[in-house]
Amino acid sequence: MAEKGKERDFQAELKEEQDKLREHIKHTIMVISGKGGVGKSTVSANLAYALNSFGKDVGLVDADIHGPTIPKLLGMENVKLNSTPEGKILPAIVPPGLKVISMAFLVPDSDAPIIWRGPMKYNAIKQFLQDAQWGNIEYLIVDLPPGTGDESISIAQLTGADGSIIVTTPQSVALLNSRKAVGFAQKMSIPIIGIIENMSGFICPHCGERVDIFGEGGGERTAEEFGLPFLGRIPLDKKICDGGEAGRPMIIDNDNSDNIDIFKDLAEKVIKFYE
Ligand SMILES: Nc1ncnc2c1ncn2[C@@H]1O[C@H](COP(=O)(O)OP(=O)(O)OP(=O)(O)O)[C@@H](O)[C@H]1O
Ligand SMILES: [Mg+2]
């Protein structure tokens, strides 16, 4: 009986938190994968830029507490967050107006491991979301750590996320895990915008031949299997990797590359999803 009461209190508290956030954050989109290293952070950063370049108010949260990479991808490694006189965190701003918060901005030594249990992570994420002065945000993109652990659950609960994008690579191990990501979103009642396949083939810069290093068409088949939209294929592209290394997502350079179109197309699909 007491347990049921506690559960009700927790749900009521969550609902209150979600309503508070929704007053100024219209849509929260979680970028998830069942497996590490498939390109969640790359997709999150480029999608956030693409939406911002369409004139949308966009926030980007790096919720990967143990391995935050957004600052590296955006060339913001030396950023420390400021706060307002009332103690609210001010997100860092990347031109033209992308608002970014990463755990890496809050820790003094980015090489030191963060050894936290679930409740500490929950509180850190809560702070990111609620104690930050986001202003009005239309799309909050959340870059998650791999898998479906604490951070994913906390974000889903605290924001009442109303969208998710599942990133996979074509090989069967990644696909197996992307099914888990689909299952997670469904269990948490988070609408799935669709599945995107990254590292999908490599075009040889010398001879132009396409090599499907990780296999072919798996992301599309998984999307079909679940009746979900397939959001496209991003090939392996040295410019994407170089952009990450240089702290300058490739989308900024707007140089007519096909992959820039893929991210813009993804942004358009996201906008349409909510229309
Ligand atoms: N399409 C691509 N072409 C070339 N390199 C890519 C591509 N996508 C991602 N990368 C590179 O692969 C590496 C891993 O990508 P990223 O950090 O985005 O993955 P992740 O899923 O966020 O990883 P983690 O699970 O560790 O958070 C990075 O060095 C990134 O620059
Ligand atoms: Mg990442």
Tab-separated table of C-alpha atoms and ligand atoms in Angstrom:
chain	number	residue	atom	x	y	z
A	1	MET	CA	0.000	0.000	0.000
A	2	ALA	CA	2.740	2.414	1.098
A	3	GLU	CA	4.730	1.368	-1.980
A	4	LYS	CA	1.807	2.219	-4.246
A	5	GLY	CA	1.491	5.634	-2.596
A	6	LYS	CA	5.209	6.275	-3.141
A	7	GLU	CA	4.917	5.308	-6.806
A	8	ARG	CA	1.968	7.686	-7.196
A	9	ASP	CA	3.964	10.515	-5.569
A	10	PHE	CA	6.888	9.827	-7.889
A	11	GLN	CA	4.657	9.866	-10.968
A	12	ALA	CA	2.966	13.085	-9.840
A	13	GLU	CA	6.360	14.692	-9.209
A	14	LEU	CA	7.579	13.594	-12.649
A	15	LYS	CA	4.497	14.977	-14.332
A	16	GLU	CA	5.128	18.310	-12.576
A	17	GLU	CA	8.789	18.343	-13.714
A	18	GLN	CA	7.782	17.531	-17.298
A	19	ASP	CA	5.141	20.256	-17.381
A	20	LYS	CA	7.662	22.781	-16.048
A	21	LEU	CA	10.164	21.889	-18.781
A	22	ARG	CA	7.543	21.871	-21.525
A	23	GLU	CA	6.732	25.502	-20.765
A	24	HIS	CA	9.928	26.462	-22.583
A	25	ILE	CA	11.188	23.294	-24.294
A	26	LYS	CA	8.718	22.264	-26.963
A	27	HIS	CA	10.195	18.977	-28.194
A	28	THR	CA	12.850	16.745	-26.663
A	29	ILE	CA	14.469	14.311	-29.063
A	30	MET	CA	16.671	11.526	-27.739
A	31	VAL	CA	19.374	10.177	-30.034
A	32	ILE	CA	19.866	6.571	-29.011
A	33	SER	CA	21.620	3.398	-30.038
A	34	GLY	CA	21.921	-0.053	-28.578
A	35	LYS	CA	25.660	-0.106	-29.212
A	36	GLY	CA	28.583	2.312	-28.787
A	37	GLY	CA	30.509	4.135	-31.474
A	38	VAL	CA	27.817	4.077	-34.154
A	39	GLY	CA	27.688	7.870	-34.549
A	40	LYS	CA	25.087	9.188	-32.072
A	41	SER	CA	27.155	12.241	-31.166
A	42	THR	CA	27.964	12.944	-34.817
A	43	VAL	CA	24.295	12.679	-35.777
A	44	SER	CA	23.218	14.780	-32.753
A	45	ALA	CA	25.689	17.585	-33.484
A	46	ASN	CA	24.996	17.747	-37.222
A	47	LEU	CA	21.233	17.482	-36.743
A	48	ALA	CA	21.291	20.265	-34.134
A	49	TYR	CA	23.245	22.487	-36.547
A	50	ALA	CA	20.971	21.636	-39.442
A	51	LEU	CA	17.847	22.550	-37.434
A	52	ASN	CA	19.515	25.721	-36.209
A	53	SER	CA	20.459	26.644	-39.775
A	54	PHE	CA	16.745	26.447	-40.648
A	55	GLY	CA	16.190	29.224	-38.103
A	56	LYS	CA	14.911	26.976	-35.307
A	57	ASP	CA	15.731	27.507	-31.616
A	58	VAL	CA	17.798	24.464	-30.785
A	59	GLY	CA	19.462	23.113	-27.661
A	60	LEU	CA	21.946	20.252	-27.545
A	61	VAL	CA	22.506	18.252	-24.358
A	62	ASP	CA	25.472	15.939	-24.084
A	63	ALA	CA	24.069	13.405	-21.639
A	64	ASP	CA	27.031	11.068	-21.952
A	65	ILE	CA	28.273	11.607	-18.414
A	66	HIS	CA	31.129	9.090	-18.631
A	67	GLY	CA	32.366	9.985	-22.085
A	68	PRO	CA	31.123	13.413	-23.154
A	69	THR	CA	32.273	14.052	-26.719
A	70	ILE	CA	30.116	16.951	-27.895
A	71	PRO	CA	32.690	19.578	-26.741
A	72	LYS	CA	35.354	17.831	-28.833
A	73	LEU	CA	33.059	17.571	-31.864
A	74	LEU	CA	32.120	21.260	-31.581
A	75	GLY	CA	35.577	22.605	-30.683
A	76	MET	CA	34.412	23.702	-27.222
A	77	GLU	CA	36.924	21.877	-25.075
A	78	ASN	CA	37.927	24.904	-23.041
A	79	VAL	CA	34.428	26.121	-22.346
A	80	LYS	CA	33.340	26.450	-18.732
A	81	LEU	CA	29.720	27.268	-18.045
A	82	ASN	CA	28.623	30.591	-16.624
A	83	SER	CA	25.637	31.097	-14.418
A	84	THR	CA	23.131	33.844	-13.817
A	85	PRO	CA	23.113	35.773	-10.486
A	86	GLU	CA	20.205	33.510	-9.461
A	87	GLY	CA	22.469	30.485	-9.952
A	88	LYS	CA	20.942	29.216	-13.195
A	89	ILE	CA	23.398	27.567	-15.608
A	90	LEU	CA	23.808	29.430	-18.867
A	91	PRO	CA	24.233	27.063	-21.819
A	92	ALA	CA	27.261	27.808	-23.998
A	93	ILE	CA	26.330	29.262	-27.370
A	94	VAL	CA	27.797	28.110	-30.655
A	95	PRO	CA	27.163	30.427	-33.616
A	96	PRO	CA	24.691	30.999	-35.121
A	97	GLY	CA	22.783	30.327	-31.911
A	98	LEU	CA	22.968	26.693	-30.880
A	99	LYS	CA	22.742	26.282	-27.090
A	100	VAL	CA	24.918	23.520	-25.685
A	101	ILE	CA	25.394	21.878	-22.295
A	102	SER	CA	27.779	19.022	-21.654
A	103	MET	CA	28.913	17.347	-18.492
A	104	ALA	CA	32.443	18.102	-19.677
A	105	PHE	CA	31.776	21.809	-19.057
A	106	LEU	CA	31.087	21.114	-15.399
A	107	VAL	CA	34.047	18.966	-14.406
A	108	PRO	CA	37.436	20.547	-13.742
A	109	ASP	CA	39.492	17.677	-15.161
A	110	SER	CA	38.009	16.150	-18.277
A	111	ASP	CA	40.437	13.222	-18.136
A	112	ALA	CA	39.320	12.154	-14.665
A	113	PRO	CA	36.781	9.324	-14.615
A	114	ILE	CA	33.361	10.100	-13.189
A	115	ILE	CA	32.408	7.392	-10.728
A	116	TRP	CA	28.755	7.911	-9.975
A	117	ARG	CA	25.859	5.701	-9.126
A	118	GLY	CA	22.413	6.065	-10.671
A	119	PRO	CA	20.931	8.698	-8.313
A	120	MET	CA	23.905	11.047	-8.804
A	121	LYS	CA	23.521	10.788	-12.562
A	122	TYR	CA	19.818	11.468	-12.236
A	123	ASN	CA	20.535	14.628	-10.246
A	124	ALA	CA	23.193	15.843	-12.682
A	125	ILE	CA	20.801	15.400	-15.599
A	126	LYS	CA	18.006	17.068	-13.683
A	127	GLN	CA	20.286	20.049	-13.119
A	128	PHE	CA	21.171	20.233	-16.819
A	129	LEU	CA	17.557	20.294	-17.748
A	130	GLN	CA	15.895	22.278	-15.022
A	131	ASP	CA	18.507	24.566	-13.554
A	132	ALA	CA	19.677	25.822	-16.912
A	133	GLN	CA	18.417	28.982	-18.470
A	134	TRP	CA	17.525	27.517	-21.852
A	135	GLY	CA	15.166	30.264	-22.906
A	136	ASN	CA	12.654	29.058	-25.441
A	137	ILE	CA	13.755	25.945	-27.275
A	138	GLU	CA	11.848	24.320	-30.076
A	139	TYR	CA	14.008	21.204	-30.368
A	140	LEU	CA	16.211	19.902	-27.589
A	141	ILE	CA	18.504	17.240	-29.033
A	142	VAL	CA	19.869	14.850	-26.423
A	143	ASP	CA	23.006	12.895	-27.253
A	144	LEU	CA	22.920	9.787	-25.074
A	145	PRO	CA	25.578	7.294	-24.053
A	146	PRO	CA	25.274	3.911	-25.752
A	147	GLY	CA	22.649	1.519	-24.499
A	148	THR	CA	19.578	1.961	-22.425
A	149	GLY	CA	20.961	2.682	-18.961
A	150	ASP	CA	20.470	5.307	-16.261
A	151	GLU	CA	20.982	8.398	-18.383
A	152	SER	CA	18.495	7.307	-21.033
A	153	ILE	CA	15.855	6.478	-18.444
A	154	SER	CA	16.409	9.736	-16.529
A	155	ILE	CA	16.138	11.913	-19.627
A	156	ALA	CA	13.037	10.087	-20.807
A	157	GLN	CA	11.380	10.468	-17.416
A	158	LEU	CA	12.411	14.040	-16.678
A	159	THR	CA	11.532	15.474	-20.057
A	160	GLY	CA	8.703	13.207	-21.097
A	161	ALA	CA	10.681	13.061	-24.369
A	162	ASP	CA	8.401	13.221	-27.378
A	163	GLY	CA	10.796	11.905	-29.989
A	164	SER	CA	13.709	9.550	-30.522
A	165	ILE	CA	16.068	8.784	-33.352
A	166	ILE	CA	17.754	5.409	-33.404
A	167	VAL	CA	21.224	5.330	-34.902
A	168	THR	CA	22.620	2.063	-36.161
A	169	THR	CA	25.326	0.774	-38.433
A	170	PRO	CA	24.563	-1.929	-40.975
A	171	GLN	CA	26.299	-4.921	-39.379
A	172	SER	CA	24.221	-7.511	-37.576
A	173	VAL	CA	25.667	-6.876	-34.071
A	174	ALA	CA	24.601	-3.249	-34.279
A	175	LEU	CA	21.219	-4.216	-35.667
A	176	LEU	CA	20.637	-6.695	-32.875
A	177	ASN	CA	21.265	-3.896	-30.418
A	178	SER	CA	19.210	-1.362	-32.331
A	179	ARG	CA	16.220	-3.638	-31.782
A	180	LYS	CA	16.849	-3.173	-28.059
A	181	ALA	CA	16.881	0.585	-28.578
A	182	VAL	CA	13.533	0.327	-30.375
A	183	GLY	CA	12.210	-1.790	-27.494
A	184	PHE	CA	13.458	0.780	-24.982
A	185	ALA	CA	11.721	3.678	-26.739
A	186	GLN	CA	8.516	1.671	-27.020
A	187	LYS	CA	8.602	0.640	-23.358
A	188	MET	CA	9.207	4.222	-22.274
A	189	SER	CA	6.414	5.416	-24.612
A	190	ILE	CA	8.776	7.677	-26.540
A	191	PRO	CA	7.608	8.174	-30.125
A	192	ILE	CA	10.238	6.983	-32.631
A	193	ILE	CA	10.923	9.448	-35.448
A	194	GLY	CA	12.832	6.709	-37.251
A	195	ILE	CA	16.036	4.763	-37.740
A	196	ILE	CA	19.107	6.204	-39.432
A	197	GLU	CA	21.934	4.043	-40.728
A	198	ASN	CA	25.406	5.506	-40.268
A	199	MET	CA	28.742	4.304	-41.665
A	200	SER	CA	26.711	2.876	-44.478
A	201	GLY	CA	29.257	1.979	-47.122
A	202	PHE	CA	32.410	3.770	-48.167
A	203	ILE	CA	32.985	5.465	-51.471
A	204	CYS	CA	36.614	5.016	-52.494
A	205	PRO	CA	38.008	8.523	-53.098
A	206	HIS	CA	40.386	7.101	-55.727
A	207	CYS	CA	38.207	4.908	-57.910
A	208	GLY	CA	34.711	5.956	-56.795
A	209	GLU	CA	33.664	2.368	-56.102
A	210	ARG	CA	31.259	1.811	-53.209
A	211	VAL	CA	32.415	-0.728	-50.604
A	212	ASP	CA	29.837	-1.913	-48.060
A	213	ILE	CA	32.299	-2.461	-45.245
A	214	PHE	CA	29.632	-3.277	-42.642
A	215	GLY	CA	27.122	-5.011	-44.928
A	216	GLU	CA	24.136	-3.530	-46.642
A	217	GLY	CA	20.555	-2.444	-46.012
A	218	GLY	CA	20.281	-3.671	-42.396
A	219	GLY	CA	18.961	-0.388	-40.990
A	220	GLU	CA	16.238	-0.294	-43.583
A	221	ARG	CA	15.249	-3.900	-42.880
A	222	THR	CA	15.076	-3.212	-39.130
A	223	ALA	CA	12.897	-0.161	-39.791
A	224	GLU	CA	10.610	-2.263	-41.976
A	225	GLU	CA	10.454	-5.016	-39.383
A	226	PHE	CA	9.125	-2.542	-36.787
A	227	GLY	CA	7.040	-0.507	-39.216
A	228	LEU	CA	9.199	2.559	-38.525
A	229	PRO	CA	10.328	5.286	-40.924
A	230	PHE	CA	13.809	4.815	-42.358
A	231	LEU	CA	15.526	8.202	-42.166
A	232	GLY	CA	18.432	7.570	-44.532
A	233	ARG	CA	21.984	6.330	-44.882
A	234	ILE	CA	25.102	8.263	-43.975
A	235	PRO	CA	28.164	6.792	-45.705
A	236	LEU	CA	31.567	6.647	-44.094
A	237	ASP	CA	33.058	9.971	-45.039
A	238	LYS	CA	36.505	11.224	-44.130
A	239	LYS	CA	35.093	14.748	-43.900
A	240	ILE	CA	32.762	13.654	-41.100
A	241	CYS	CA	35.633	12.155	-39.155
A	242	ASP	CA	37.923	15.121	-39.866
A	243	GLY	CA	35.140	17.517	-38.827
A	244	GLY	CA	34.881	15.682	-35.508
A	245	GLU	CA	38.637	15.802	-34.975
A	246	ALA	CA	38.806	19.504	-35.842
A	247	GLY	CA	35.812	20.462	-33.700
A	248	ARG	CA	33.900	21.665	-36.723
A	249	PRO	CA	30.937	19.513	-37.767
A	250	MET	CA	31.017	19.049	-41.528
A	251	ILE	CA	27.619	20.613	-41.955
A	252	ILE	CA	29.042	24.077	-41.159
A	253	ASP	CA	31.118	24.088	-44.310
A	254	ASN	CA	28.063	23.829	-46.524
A	255	ASP	CA	30.132	22.696	-49.470
A	256	ASN	CA	27.496	20.825	-51.481
A	257	SER	CA	28.608	17.477	-50.137
A	258	ASP	CA	25.903	14.791	-50.357
A	259	ASN	CA	26.257	14.082	-46.663
A	260	ILE	CA	25.316	17.647	-45.798
A	261	ASP	CA	22.104	17.052	-47.709
A	262	ILE	CA	21.522	13.929	-45.630
A	263	PHE	CA	21.661	15.932	-42.391
A	264	LYS	CA	19.464	18.688	-43.820
A	265	ASP	CA	17.028	16.058	-45.024
A	266	LEU	CA	17.048	14.518	-41.534
A	267	ALA	CA	16.287	17.942	-40.024
A	268	GLU	CA	13.379	18.384	-42.431
A	269	LYS	CA	12.011	14.974	-41.485
A	270	VAL	CA	12.224	15.925	-37.814
A	271	ILE	CA	10.357	19.185	-38.439
A	272	LYS	CA	7.684	17.345	-40.459
A	273	PHE	CA	7.295	14.730	-37.727
A	274	TYR	CA	5.870	17.391	-35.404
A	275	GLU	CA	3.716	19.222	-37.953
B	1	LIG	N1	29.699	8.617	-41.296
B	1	LIG	C1	30.897	8.727	-40.726
B	1	LIG	N2	32.024	8.792	-41.476
B	1	LIG	C2	33.243	8.886	-40.899
B	1	LIG	N3	33.456	8.928	-39.578
B	1	LIG	C3	32.371	8.884	-38.767
B	1	LIG	C4	31.041	8.797	-39.293
B	1	LIG	N4	30.177	8.790	-38.231
B	1	LIG	C5	30.935	8.876	-37.117
B	1	LIG	N5	32.247	8.927	-37.433
B	1	LIG	C6	33.387	8.968	-36.496
B	1	LIG	O1	33.306	7.788	-35.698
B	1	LIG	C7	33.642	8.051	-34.352
B	1	LIG	C8	32.480	7.663	-33.435
B	1	LIG	O2	31.376	8.509	-33.706
B	1	LIG	P1	30.505	9.144	-32.524
B	1	LIG	O3	31.377	9.645	-31.423
B	1	LIG	O4	29.544	10.080	-33.143
B	1	LIG	O5	29.748	7.811	-32.053
B	1	LIG	P2	28.867	7.586	-30.749
B	1	LIG	O6	27.797	6.615	-31.115
B	1	LIG	O7	28.426	8.877	-30.189
B	1	LIG	O8	29.911	6.909	-29.790
B	1	LIG	P3	29.713	6.596	-28.212
B	1	LIG	O9	28.821	5.403	-28.157
B	1	LIG	O10	31.098	6.328	-27.734
B	1	LIG	O11	29.077	7.814	-27.593
B	1	LIG	C9	33.998	9.540	-34.306
B	1	LIG	O12	35.380	9.664	-34.441
B	1	LIG	C10	33.296	10.124	-35.528
B	1	LIG	O13	33.949	11.276	-36.047
B	2	MG	MG	28.694	9.701	-28.269
